[in-house]
Amino acid sequence: MKKLTSFEEHIEKQYGKKGTRKRENFEQDSLAFRLGEMLKDERKKAKLTQEELAEKSGTKKSYISRIESGKSDIQISTFSRIIELGLKKTINITISSK
């Protein structure tokens, strides 16, 4: 029987140990992707187009598109503004130990 590989072992093999440049880049890209997916999901639940969300939040459609595709390194303050002004929702941030 083959030894099962944990998710962390797989990530380390693919991107290196935590603290390495390659792993840091992966973690940052992963976060951008997750935030984009959350925004896209909430926008669709609100039945808004990217253009409508951009207008309500004071940004551009192209910027919303870049966030949703994970191609923008967005600041929390900007993400919060889009969620609060554009979707009329709030963000809760939790800090926990790993």
XYZ file of C-alpha atoms in Angstrom:
98
model
C 0.000 0.000 0.000
C 1.322 3.435 -0.913
C 1.928 6.021 1.783
C -0.633 8.803 1.683
C 0.710 12.314 1.261
C -0.775 15.110 3.349
C -1.844 18.339 1.710
C 0.999 20.181 3.449
C 3.542 17.626 2.148
C 2.161 18.046 -1.363
C 2.394 21.842 -1.148
C 5.945 21.649 0.243
C 7.007 19.338 -2.569
C 5.441 21.608 -5.170
C 6.279 25.062 -3.714
C 8.856 24.541 -0.969
C 8.768 25.076 2.773
C 7.053 28.050 4.404
C 9.273 31.089 4.306
C 10.806 30.345 0.912
C 10.233 32.805 -1.925
C 8.416 30.286 -4.126
C 6.082 29.302 -1.274
C 5.377 32.942 -0.358
C 4.427 33.659 -3.976
C 2.117 30.640 -3.997
C 0.457 31.725 -0.728
C -0.098 35.251 -2.058
C -1.542 34.001 -5.353
C -3.754 31.556 -3.466
C -5.165 34.341 -1.290
C -5.852 36.542 -4.320
C -7.696 33.641 -5.964
C -9.815 32.929 -2.852
C -10.759 36.586 -2.398
C -11.712 36.799 -6.071
C -13.904 33.718 -5.816
C -15.628 35.068 -2.695
C -16.309 38.385 -4.407
C -17.628 36.710 -7.555
C -19.921 34.443 -5.522
C -21.353 37.321 -3.494
C -21.766 39.509 -6.581
C -23.721 36.775 -8.322
C -25.886 36.209 -5.233
C -26.674 39.941 -5.315
C -27.535 39.570 -9.028
C -25.119 42.311 -10.036
C -22.902 42.515 -13.082
C -19.255 43.457 -12.668
C -20.101 46.836 -14.133
C -22.937 47.434 -11.638
C -20.734 46.422 -8.713
C -17.954 48.697 -9.928
C -20.350 51.639 -10.221
C -21.776 51.089 -6.726
C -18.336 50.772 -5.156
C -16.631 53.596 -7.021
C -14.230 51.525 -9.078
C -13.962 50.195 -12.629
C -15.351 47.016 -14.188
C -11.856 46.018 -15.297
C -10.660 46.183 -11.683
C -13.559 43.985 -10.473
C -12.719 41.549 -13.277
C -9.030 41.419 -12.258
C -9.980 40.776 -8.615
C -12.425 38.018 -9.566
C -9.831 36.316 -11.747
C -7.211 36.461 -8.978
C -4.965 38.789 -10.973
C -4.975 41.708 -8.568
C -3.193 42.043 -5.258
C -6.023 43.837 -3.487
C -5.712 45.723 -0.206
C -8.123 44.873 2.598
C -9.426 48.460 2.676
C -10.313 48.321 -1.026
C -11.875 44.872 -0.732
C -13.899 46.088 2.256
C -15.128 49.140 0.344
C -16.293 46.993 -2.563
C -18.113 44.607 -0.211
C -19.662 47.319 1.955
C -20.584 49.896 -0.691
C -21.169 47.615 -3.629
C -22.822 44.637 -1.954
C -24.144 46.293 1.232
C -22.465 43.595 3.344
C -19.805 43.596 6.038
C -16.507 41.784 6.320
C -15.445 39.957 9.449
C -11.744 39.207 9.788
C -10.535 36.507 12.156
C -6.970 35.919 13.189
C -6.261 32.406 14.414
C -3.245 30.284 15.130
C -2.236 27.667 12.590
